[in-house]
CSV table of C-alpha atoms and ligand atoms in Angstrom, one decimal:
chain,number,residue,atom,x,y,z
A,240,MET,CA,0.3,0.0,-0.1
A,241,THR,CA,1.7,3.4,-0.9
A,242,ASP,CA,-1.1,5.5,-0.6
A,243,ARG,CA,-0.5,8.5,1.9
A,244,ILE,CA,-2.8,8.7,4.8
A,245,VAL,CA,-3.2,11.7,6.9
A,246,ILE,CA,-5.2,12.4,9.8
A,247,ILE,CA,-5.6,15.9,11.2
A,248,GLY,CA,-6.5,16.4,15.0
A,249,ALA,CA,-5.8,13.9,18.0
A,250,GLY,CA,-9.2,14.2,19.8
A,251,TYR,CA,-11.5,11.4,20.5
A,252,ALA,CA,-12.0,10.6,16.6
A,253,GLY,CA,-8.8,11.2,15.4
A,254,MET,CA,-7.4,9.0,18.0
A,255,MET,CA,-9.7,6.2,17.6
A,256,ALA,CA,-9.0,6.1,13.7
A,257,ALA,CA,-5.1,6.5,14.5
A,258,ALA,CA,-5.3,3.1,17.2
A,259,ALA,CA,-7.5,1.7,14.5
A,260,LEU,CA,-4.6,1.8,11.7
A,261,ASP,CA,-1.5,1.7,14.0
A,262,ARG,CA,-2.9,-2.1,15.0
A,263,GLU,CA,-3.5,-2.8,11.3
A,264,GLY,CA,-0.1,-1.7,10.9
A,265,VAL,CA,-1.2,1.0,8.2
A,266,PRO,CA,1.1,3.8,7.5
A,267,PHE,CA,-0.2,7.0,7.9
A,268,LYS,CA,0.7,10.5,9.3
A,269,LEU,CA,-1.4,12.0,12.3
A,270,VAL,CA,-0.9,15.8,12.7
A,271,ASN,CA,-1.6,17.4,15.9
A,272,ARG,CA,-0.5,20.5,17.9
A,273,HIS,CA,0.6,18.6,20.8
A,274,PRO,CA,2.3,15.6,21.5
A,275,TYR,CA,-0.3,14.6,23.8
A,276,HIS,CA,-4.5,13.8,23.4
A,277,TYR,CA,-6.4,15.1,26.1
A,278,PHE,CA,-9.9,14.1,27.8
A,279,THR,CA,-12.0,17.2,26.8
A,280,THR,CA,-14.7,15.4,28.7
A,281,LEU,CA,-12.4,15.8,31.6
A,282,LEU,CA,-11.2,19.3,31.2
A,283,HIS,CA,-13.8,20.9,33.8
A,284,GLU,CA,-12.1,18.4,36.6
A,285,ALA,CA,-8.5,19.7,35.5
A,286,ALA,CA,-10.2,23.4,35.6
A,287,GLY,CA,-11.6,22.7,39.1
A,288,GLY,CA,-8.3,21.6,40.7
A,289,ARG,CA,-9.2,18.0,41.1
A,290,GLY,CA,-6.0,16.8,39.3
A,291,ALA,CA,-3.2,18.4,37.9
A,292,PRO,CA,-3.7,19.0,34.2
A,293,ALA,CA,-1.5,16.2,32.7
A,294,ASP,CA,-3.2,13.8,34.5
A,295,TYR,CA,-6.0,14.3,31.8
A,296,ALA,CA,-3.9,13.3,29.0
A,297,VAL,CA,-1.9,10.6,27.3
A,298,PRO,CA,1.4,11.2,25.2
A,299,ILE,CA,-0.2,10.2,21.7
A,300,GLN,CA,3.2,7.7,21.2
A,301,GLU,CA,1.4,5.5,23.6
A,302,VAL,CA,-1.0,5.1,21.0
A,303,VAL,CA,0.4,5.4,17.9
A,304,ARG,CA,3.3,2.9,18.5
A,305,ARG,CA,3.9,1.1,15.1
A,306,SER,CA,3.0,2.3,11.5
A,307,GLY,CA,1.8,5.7,12.6
A,308,GLU,CA,4.3,8.8,12.4
A,309,LEU,CA,2.9,11.5,14.7
A,310,VAL,CA,3.7,15.3,13.0
A,311,ILE,CA,3.9,18.1,15.9
A,312,ASP,CA,2.6,21.0,13.9
A,313,GLU,CA,-0.4,23.1,13.5
A,314,VAL,CA,-3.2,22.8,10.6
A,315,THR,CA,-3.3,25.9,9.3
A,316,GLY,CA,-5.3,25.1,5.9
A,317,ILE,CA,-6.3,22.2,3.7
A,318,ASP,CA,-6.2,22.3,-0.3
A,319,ARG,CA,-8.3,19.7,-1.5
A,320,ALA,CA,-7.5,20.7,-5.2
A,321,SER,CA,-3.6,19.8,-4.4
A,322,ARG,CA,-4.5,17.3,-2.0
A,323,THR,CA,-2.2,18.9,0.5
A,324,VAL,CA,-2.9,20.0,4.3
A,325,ARG,CA,-0.6,23.2,5.3
A,326,THR,CA,1.0,23.2,8.2
A,327,ALA,CA,2.6,26.0,10.2
A,328,GLN,CA,6.2,24.8,10.3
A,329,GLN,CA,6.5,22.0,8.2
A,330,GLY,CA,4.9,23.4,4.8
A,331,GLU,CA,2.6,21.5,2.9
A,332,LEU,CA,1.7,17.6,3.7
A,333,PRO,CA,0.5,15.8,0.7
A,334,TYR,CA,-2.4,13.2,1.0
A,335,ASP,CA,-4.1,10.9,-1.1
A,336,TRP,CA,-6.6,10.2,1.8
A,337,LEU,CA,-7.3,13.0,4.7
A,338,ILE,CA,-9.0,12.2,8.1
A,339,ILE,CA,-10.3,15.3,9.3
A,340,THR,CA,-10.8,15.3,13.2
A,341,LEU,CA,-10.2,19.0,14.2
A,342,GLY,CA,-12.7,19.5,16.7
A,343,TRP,CA,-14.6,22.6,17.8
A,344,VAL,CA,-13.9,26.1,19.2
A,345,PRO,CA,-16.0,28.2,21.1
A,346,GLU,CA,-18.9,30.0,19.4
A,347,TYR,CA,-19.2,33.5,20.8
A,348,PHE,CA,-22.5,34.2,19.0
A,349,GLY,CA,-20.9,37.6,18.0
A,350,ILE,CA,-21.6,38.7,21.8
A,351,PRO,CA,-19.6,42.0,22.2
A,352,GLY,CA,-16.6,41.7,24.2
A,353,MET,CA,-17.5,37.9,25.0
A,354,ARG,CA,-13.9,36.4,23.3
A,355,GLU,CA,-11.9,39.6,24.9
A,356,HIS,CA,-13.0,39.2,28.2
A,357,SER,CA,-14.0,36.0,29.1
A,358,LEU,CA,-12.2,32.5,29.7
A,359,VAL,CA,-12.9,29.8,27.8
A,360,LEU,CA,-12.7,25.6,28.6
A,361,THR,CA,-11.5,24.5,25.4
A,362,ASN,CA,-8.3,22.7,26.1
A,363,LEU,CA,-5.7,21.6,29.0
A,364,GLU,CA,-3.9,25.3,29.0
A,365,THR,CA,-7.2,27.2,29.2
A,366,ALA,CA,-8.3,24.7,32.1
A,367,ARG,CA,-5.1,25.3,33.7
A,368,ASP,CA,-5.5,29.2,32.9
A,369,ILE,CA,-8.9,29.0,34.7
A,370,ARG,CA,-7.8,27.6,37.9
A,371,ALA,CA,-4.9,30.2,37.9
A,372,HIS,CA,-6.8,33.2,37.5
A,373,ILE,CA,-9.6,32.0,39.9
A,374,GLU,CA,-6.4,31.5,42.7
A,375,SER,CA,-4.8,34.9,41.7
A,376,GLN,CA,-8.5,36.7,42.3
A,377,LEU,CA,-8.8,35.0,45.9
A,378,HIS,CA,-5.2,36.4,46.3
A,379,GLN,CA,-6.2,39.8,45.2
A,380,TYR,CA,-9.2,39.6,47.9
A,381,LEU,CA,-6.6,39.1,50.4
A,382,ASP,CA,-5.0,42.1,49.1
A,383,ASP,CA,-7.8,44.8,48.7
A,384,GLY,CA,-10.8,43.2,50.4
A,385,ASP,CA,-13.0,43.7,46.8
A,386,ALA,CA,-15.8,41.2,47.2
A,387,ARG,CA,-16.1,41.0,43.1
A,388,HIS,CA,-12.9,39.2,43.3
A,389,LEU,CA,-14.5,36.3,45.2
A,390,ARG,CA,-17.6,36.3,42.2
A,391,ILE,CA,-17.2,33.9,39.6
A,392,LEU,CA,-19.6,34.2,36.8
A,393,VAL,CA,-20.4,30.6,34.4
A,394,GLY,CA,-22.2,32.2,31.1
A,395,GLY,CA,-24.2,28.9,29.6
A,396,GLY,CA,-25.8,26.4,31.5
A,397,GLY,CA,-25.2,23.1,29.2
A,398,LEU,CA,-23.2,20.3,30.4
A,399,THR,CA,-19.9,22.2,29.9
A,400,GLY,CA,-21.4,24.8,32.0
A,401,VAL,CA,-22.8,22.9,34.7
A,402,GLU,CA,-19.8,20.2,35.0
A,403,LEU,CA,-17.5,23.2,35.5
A,404,MET,CA,-19.8,24.6,38.1
A,405,GLY,CA,-19.8,21.5,40.0
A,406,GLU,CA,-16.0,21.3,40.1
A,407,LEU,CA,-16.1,24.9,41.3
A,408,LEU,CA,-18.2,24.1,44.0
A,409,ASP,CA,-16.1,21.5,45.2
A,410,TRP,CA,-12.7,23.0,45.0
A,411,LEU,CA,-13.0,26.7,46.3
A,412,PRO,CA,-14.4,26.1,49.8
A,413,GLY,CA,-11.1,24.4,50.4
A,414,VAL,CA,-8.8,27.0,49.1
A,415,CYS,CA,-10.7,29.3,50.5
A,416,HIS,CA,-10.1,27.8,54.5
A,417,THR,CA,-6.4,27.5,53.1
A,418,LEU,CA,-6.3,31.5,52.8
A,419,GLY,CA,-8.4,32.3,55.5
A,420,ILE,CA,-11.3,33.3,53.5
A,421,SER,CA,-14.6,32.4,54.4
A,422,PRO,CA,-16.1,30.2,51.8
A,423,ALA,CA,-19.5,31.7,52.7
A,424,LEU,CA,-18.1,35.1,50.9
A,425,LEU,CA,-17.8,32.7,47.5
A,426,ASP,CA,-20.4,33.8,45.0
A,427,LEU,CA,-20.8,31.5,42.2
A,428,GLN,CA,-23.5,32.2,39.3
A,429,LEU,CA,-24.7,30.2,36.5
A,430,ILE,CA,-26.0,32.3,34.1
A,431,GLU,CA,-28.5,30.4,31.5
A,432,ALA,CA,-30.3,32.1,28.6
A,433,MET,CA,-33.2,29.5,28.5
A,434,PRO,CA,-35.7,28.9,31.1
A,435,GLN,CA,-33.8,25.5,32.0
A,436,ILE,CA,-30.7,24.3,32.3
A,437,LEU,CA,-29.5,21.1,30.7
A,438,PRO,CA,-31.8,20.6,27.8
A,439,GLN,CA,-30.6,17.1,27.0
A,440,LEU,CA,-31.9,15.8,30.4
A,441,SER,CA,-35.7,14.9,31.5
A,442,GLY,CA,-37.3,17.4,33.9
A,443,ALA,CA,-36.7,15.5,37.2
A,444,LEU,CA,-33.0,14.9,36.4
A,445,ARG,CA,-32.8,18.5,35.7
A,446,GLN,CA,-34.3,19.2,38.6
A,447,GLU,CA,-31.8,17.1,40.6
A,448,ALA,CA,-29.1,18.9,39.0
A,449,VAL,CA,-30.5,22.3,40.2
A,450,GLN,CA,-31.0,21.0,43.7
A,451,VAL,CA,-27.5,19.5,44.0
A,452,LEU,CA,-25.7,22.5,42.7
A,453,SER,CA,-27.6,25.0,44.8
A,454,ASP,CA,-27.1,22.5,47.8
A,455,LYS,CA,-23.2,23.1,47.3
A,456,GLY,CA,-23.3,26.6,47.0
A,457,ALA,CA,-24.2,28.0,43.6
A,458,THR,CA,-26.7,30.6,42.1
A,459,LEU,CA,-28.7,29.5,39.0
A,460,ARG,CA,-30.1,32.0,37.0
A,461,THR,CA,-32.1,31.1,34.1
A,462,SER,CA,-34.2,33.1,31.2
A,463,MET,CA,-31.0,35.6,31.8
A,464,LYS,CA,-29.3,36.1,28.2
A,465,ILE,CA,-25.6,37.7,28.4
A,466,VAL,CA,-25.4,40.5,25.5
A,467,LYS,CA,-22.3,42.0,26.2
A,468,VAL,CA,-19.1,41.7,28.1
A,469,GLU,CA,-16.5,44.2,29.0
A,470,ALA,CA,-13.3,43.5,31.4
A,471,GLY,CA,-15.3,42.2,34.7
A,472,LYS,CA,-18.3,43.2,33.7
A,473,LEU,CA,-21.1,41.3,32.3
A,474,HIS,CA,-24.5,42.9,30.8
A,475,VAL,CA,-27.7,40.9,30.5
A,476,GLU,CA,-30.4,41.3,28.6
A,477,GLY,CA,-33.0,43.7,30.2
A,478,GLY,CA,-30.1,46.2,31.3
A,479,GLU,CA,-28.5,44.4,34.8
A,480,VAL,CA,-24.9,44.9,35.1
A,481,ILE,CA,-23.0,42.1,37.0
A,482,GLU,CA,-19.2,42.6,37.9
A,483,ALA,CA,-17.0,40.0,38.9
A,484,GLY,CA,-13.6,38.9,38.9
A,485,THR,CA,-14.0,35.8,37.0
A,486,ILE,CA,-16.2,35.2,33.9
A,487,ILE,CA,-16.2,31.8,32.1
A,488,TRP,CA,-17.9,31.2,28.8
A,489,THR,CA,-19.6,27.8,28.3
A,490,GLY,CA,-21.9,29.1,25.6
A,491,GLY,CA,-21.8,26.8,23.1
A,492,VAL,CA,-19.1,25.1,20.3
A,493,ARG,CA,-18.8,25.3,16.5
A,494,ALA,CA,-16.4,23.0,14.5
A,495,ASN,CA,-12.8,24.0,13.6
A,496,PRO,CA,-13.2,26.8,10.8
A,497,LEU,CA,-10.3,25.6,8.4
A,498,LEU,CA,-13.4,23.2,7.5
A,499,GLU,CA,-15.7,26.4,6.3
A,500,ALA,CA,-12.2,27.9,4.7
A,501,ALA,CA,-11.6,24.6,2.7
A,502,GLY,CA,-14.7,25.1,1.1
A,503,PHE,CA,-16.8,22.0,2.7
A,504,THR,CA,-20.7,22.2,2.7
A,505,CYS,CA,-21.0,23.3,6.5
A,506,ASP,CA,-24.3,23.2,8.8
A,507,ARG,CA,-24.8,26.5,11.1
A,508,ARG,CA,-22.1,25.3,13.4
A,509,GLY,CA,-19.6,24.9,10.9
A,510,ARG,CA,-19.3,21.1,10.7
A,511,ALA,CA,-18.8,19.6,7.3
A,512,LYS,CA,-21.6,17.3,5.9
A,513,VAL,CA,-20.7,13.6,5.4
A,514,ASN,CA,-22.4,10.8,3.8
A,515,GLU,CA,-23.5,7.7,5.9
A,516,TYR,CA,-19.8,6.6,5.4
A,517,LEU,CA,-18.4,9.7,7.0
A,518,GLN,CA,-17.0,10.7,3.4
A,519,SER,CA,-17.1,14.5,2.8
A,520,VAL,CA,-20.0,14.9,0.4
A,521,ASP,CA,-17.8,17.6,-1.7
A,522,ASP,CA,-14.6,15.2,-1.7
A,523,GLU,CA,-14.6,11.5,-2.0
A,524,HIS,CA,-10.9,11.4,-0.7
A,525,VAL,CA,-11.8,13.4,2.4
A,526,PHE,CA,-13.2,11.4,5.7
A,527,ILE,CA,-14.6,13.5,8.3
A,528,GLY,CA,-15.3,12.6,11.9
A,529,GLY,CA,-15.9,14.1,15.6
A,530,ASP,CA,-17.1,17.7,16.4
A,531,ALA,CA,-16.4,18.4,12.9
A,532,ALA,CA,-18.6,16.0,11.1
A,533,TRP,CA,-22.3,16.9,10.3
A,534,ALA,CA,-23.4,13.3,10.6
A,535,GLU,CA,-27.2,12.6,10.6
A,536,GLU,CA,-28.8,9.8,12.0
A,537,ASN,CA,-32.4,9.3,10.5
A,538,GLY,CA,-32.4,12.7,9.2
A,539,ARG,CA,-31.5,14.4,12.4
A,540,PRO,CA,-28.0,16.0,12.9
A,541,LEU,CA,-26.0,13.8,15.4
A,542,PRO,CA,-24.8,16.1,18.5
A,543,PRO,CA,-21.1,16.8,18.9
A,544,THR,CA,-20.1,14.6,21.9
A,545,ALA,CA,-17.0,12.5,22.5
A,546,GLN,CA,-19.3,9.3,22.6
A,547,ALA,CA,-20.3,9.9,18.9
A,548,ALA,CA,-16.8,11.0,18.4
A,549,THR,CA,-15.3,7.7,19.7
A,550,GLN,CA,-17.5,5.5,17.7
A,551,MET,CA,-16.7,7.3,14.5
A,552,GLY,CA,-13.1,6.8,14.7
A,553,PRO,CA,-12.6,3.0,13.8
A,554,VAL,CA,-15.2,3.7,10.9
A,555,LEU,CA,-13.3,6.5,9.5
A,556,ALA,CA,-10.0,4.1,9.5
A,557,HIS,CA,-11.9,1.1,8.3
A,558,ASN,CA,-13.6,3.2,5.5
A,559,VAL,CA,-10.5,5.1,4.2
A,560,LEU,CA,-8.9,1.3,4.0
A,561,ALA,CA,-11.5,0.0,2.4
A,562,ARG,CA,-11.3,3.0,0.0
A,563,MET,CA,-8.0,1.8,-0.6
A,564,LEU,CA,-8.3,-1.7,-1.4
A,565,GLY,CA,-11.6,-1.4,-3.3
A,566,LYS,CA,-13.6,-3.2,-0.7
A,567,PRO,CA,-17.0,-2.0,0.5
A,568,MET,CA,-17.5,0.8,3.0
A,569,GLN,CA,-19.2,0.3,6.3
A,570,PRO,CA,-22.0,2.5,7.5
A,571,PHE,CA,-21.7,4.4,10.5
A,572,HIS,CA,-24.5,3.9,13.1
A,573,TYR,CA,-24.7,5.8,16.2
A,574,HIS,CA,-25.4,4.1,19.5
A,575,ASN,CA,-26.4,6.5,21.9
A,576,ARG,CA,-25.8,5.4,25.4
A,577,GLY,CA,-26.9,8.1,27.3
A,578,THR,CA,-25.6,11.4,28.8
A,579,LEU,CA,-23.6,11.9,32.3
A,580,ALA,CA,-22.8,15.2,33.8
A,581,SER,CA,-21.0,15.2,36.7
A,582,LEU,CA,-21.9,17.8,39.6
A,583,GLY,CA,-18.7,17.2,41.4
A,584,ALA,CA,-16.7,14.7,42.4
A,585,ASP,CA,-19.3,12.7,44.6
A,586,ARG,CA,-22.7,13.6,42.6
A,587,GLY,CA,-24.0,13.5,39.0
A,588,VAL,CA,-27.0,13.1,36.7
A,589,GLY,CA,-27.7,11.5,33.7
A,590,ASP,CA,-29.4,8.9,31.4
A,591,MET,CA,-28.0,5.7,30.7
A,592,MET,CA,-30.1,3.7,27.6
A,593,GLY,CA,-33.0,5.4,28.8
A,594,ILE,CA,-32.7,5.3,32.6
A,595,GLY,CA,-32.1,7.9,34.7
A,596,VAL,CA,-29.2,8.1,37.0
A,597,ARG,CA,-28.6,10.6,39.9
A,598,GLY,CA,-26.2,10.9,42.9
A,599,ALA,CA,-23.0,9.0,43.7
A,600,ALA,CA,-24.1,6.0,41.2
A,601,ALA,CA,-23.8,8.9,38.2
A,602,ALA,CA,-20.4,10.0,39.2
A,603,LEU,CA,-19.5,6.5,39.3
A,604,ALA,CA,-20.7,5.7,35.9
A,605,LYS,CA,-18.6,8.6,35.0
A,606,GLU,CA,-15.7,7.3,36.1
A,607,ALA,CA,-16.6,4.0,34.3
A,608,SER,CA,-17.2,5.6,31.1
A,609,LYS,CA,-13.5,7.1,31.2
A,610,VAL,CA,-11.9,3.6,31.8
A,611,LYS,CA,-14.1,2.0,28.8
A,612,TYR,CA,-12.5,4.6,26.8
A,613,LEU,CA,-9.0,4.0,27.7
A,614,LEU,CA,-9.5,0.3,27.1
A,615,GLU,CA,-11.0,1.2,23.5
A,616,LEU,CA,-8.2,3.6,22.9
A,617,GLY,CA,-4.9,1.7,24.0
A,618,GLY,CA,-6.1,-1.6,25.4
A,619,LEU,CA,-5.1,-3.0,28.8
A,620,ARG,CA,-1.9,-1.7,28.9
A,621,LEU,CA,-2.9,2.3,28.3
A,622,THR,CA,-5.7,1.5,31.1
A,623,ALA,CA,-3.6,0.1,33.6
A,624,ARG,CA,-1.2,3.0,33.5
A,625,LYS,CA,-4.1,5.8,33.4
A,626,THR,CA,-6.4,4.3,35.6
A,627,LYS,CA,-3.4,4.3,38.2
A,628,GLU,CA,-3.2,8.0,38.1
A,629,ILE,CA,-7.2,8.7,37.6
A,630,VAL,CA,-8.5,6.4,40.8
A,631,THR,CA,-5.6,8.1,42.8
A,632,LEU,CA,-6.9,11.6,41.7
A,633,ALA,CA,-10.9,10.8,42.1
B,949,NAD,P1,-24.1,23.9,24.8
B,949,NAD,O1,-24.3,24.4,23.4
B,949,NAD,O2,-24.7,22.4,25.0
B,949,NAD,O3,-24.9,24.6,25.9
B,949,NAD,C1,-24.3,26.0,25.7
B,949,NAD,C2,-25.8,26.9,26.9
B,949,NAD,O4,-25.6,28.3,26.7
B,949,NAD,C3,-27.1,26.3,26.3
B,949,NAD,O5,-27.7,25.8,27.1
B,949,NAD,C4,-27.7,27.7,25.7
B,949,NAD,O6,-28.8,28.3,26.1
B,949,NAD,C5,-26.5,28.6,26.8
B,949,NAD,N1,-26.1,30.2,26.1
B,949,NAD,C6,-26.1,30.5,24.7
B,949,NAD,N2,-25.7,31.7,24.8
B,949,NAD,C7,-26.0,32.5,25.9
B,949,NAD,C8,-26.2,34.0,26.4
B,949,NAD,N3,-26.3,34.6,25.2
B,949,NAD,N4,-26.2,34.0,27.7
B,949,NAD,C9,-26.7,32.7,28.4
B,949,NAD,N5,-26.6,31.8,28.2
B,949,NAD,C10,-26.5,31.6,27.2
B,949,NAD,O7,-22.8,23.8,24.9
B,949,NAD,P2,-21.7,23.1,25.9
B,949,NAD,O8,-22.2,22.7,27.4
B,949,NAD,O9,-20.4,23.6,26.1
B,949,NAD,O10,-21.6,21.8,25.2
B,949,NAD,C11,-21.4,21.3,23.8
B,949,NAD,C12,-21.5,20.0,23.3
B,949,NAD,O11,-20.8,18.9,23.7
B,949,NAD,C13,-22.7,19.5,23.2
B,949,NAD,O12,-23.4,18.6,22.5
B,949,NAD,C14,-23.0,18.7,24.5
B,949,NAD,O13,-23.5,17.6,24.7
B,949,NAD,C15,-21.3,18.1,24.5
B,949,NAD,N6,-20.7,18.0,26.0
B,949,NAD,C16,-20.9,16.8,26.5
B,949,NAD,C17,-20.4,16.5,27.7
B,949,NAD,C18,-21.0,14.9,28.7
B,949,NAD,O14,-21.3,14.0,27.8
B,949,NAD,N7,-20.6,14.9,30.2
B,949,NAD,C19,-20.0,17.4,28.6
B,949,NAD,C20,-19.8,18.6,28.1
B,949,NAD,C21,-20.3,18.8,26.9
């Protein structure tokens, strides 16, 4: 086989595709900004200080061990006409088959000042930034006694905002005690434009999430749309201005803008349309997975979740090989195993195969899903290594 396969992006879909090709001994290049793959679904834990950021990542070389070559670089463009990927450092990488798994970026919806004046939870660096920023705010409070340093606003009550809030509520009282600040002075607000948080879940589970977060000390403010942000000031519809030392935006995601720039047919969130084989509808030499893909099941677009991305990875690998060898491709079918939201380390809510789970059982189920993913990605060897770290952290 002499065809050149290039995978761009080592998120869940890219890593699962790379692992499958590597197991088969098929040569490929995997281009990624960092030499590690991080667990996007656990970034809130890193931000909230449950563990060190590095504990939420695996070196890519632990998975790409045989036939794959890791290229550490930034992808800056895709030229479909010349079948090349442009990179920042190493120029153009030619491909015969391209797997695009470039993931997502924050969606700011054009809210003035949001990009400039908010923190986001997009990768390990931003998780670390959130943690460091909050710690520095606590120290500033000790210096000047300004209560605004103790106010944290999280904008967007989807899964990211809720899970992050759960972590912050667990982490911060201890930090306050250590610094001699009364935890009662903390003011953590989750601000959501819609009347409810977590629209993915049933009413009873949503109510459970509201109850747990409130009991832990959060203020949930729904039907409150953020319309503008300035340094330390968040403006909501109706005119209220909330001043805070920390403003975090968890209001939504869109696909990596390189897809639109490359001229793919995209949905309103910038995801590129694929057929049932996860092959671009615009280019038969391109396969797209994870949050970058606009894939449909029974005529409905799939949500951009790690669960779907993880399932897509092996199908991407299989179908590229099938095309190379002239064999039939395999259609992608999404198996929705449910949604789990952690509410700190000890609580959670979610539905698994249509059954509601809550409390410690949901938190445990979330832990179990990490182990399952590691098993799928790197087998027992990787699982044993990483689980030890994760269990130590939990
Ligand atoms: P989201 O789009 O699901 O939620 C964003 C929330 O922000 C929405 O509730 C929206 O109403 C609110 N919002 C938007 N604009 C606002 C404004 N101006 N003012 C106030 N609120 C506003 O985004 P997310 O939570 O980052 O999730 C993105 C994707 O990742 C989803 O598909 C989600 O299912 C997935 N995800 C899954 C998990 C998990 O399975 N545990 C965790 C995190 C993310």
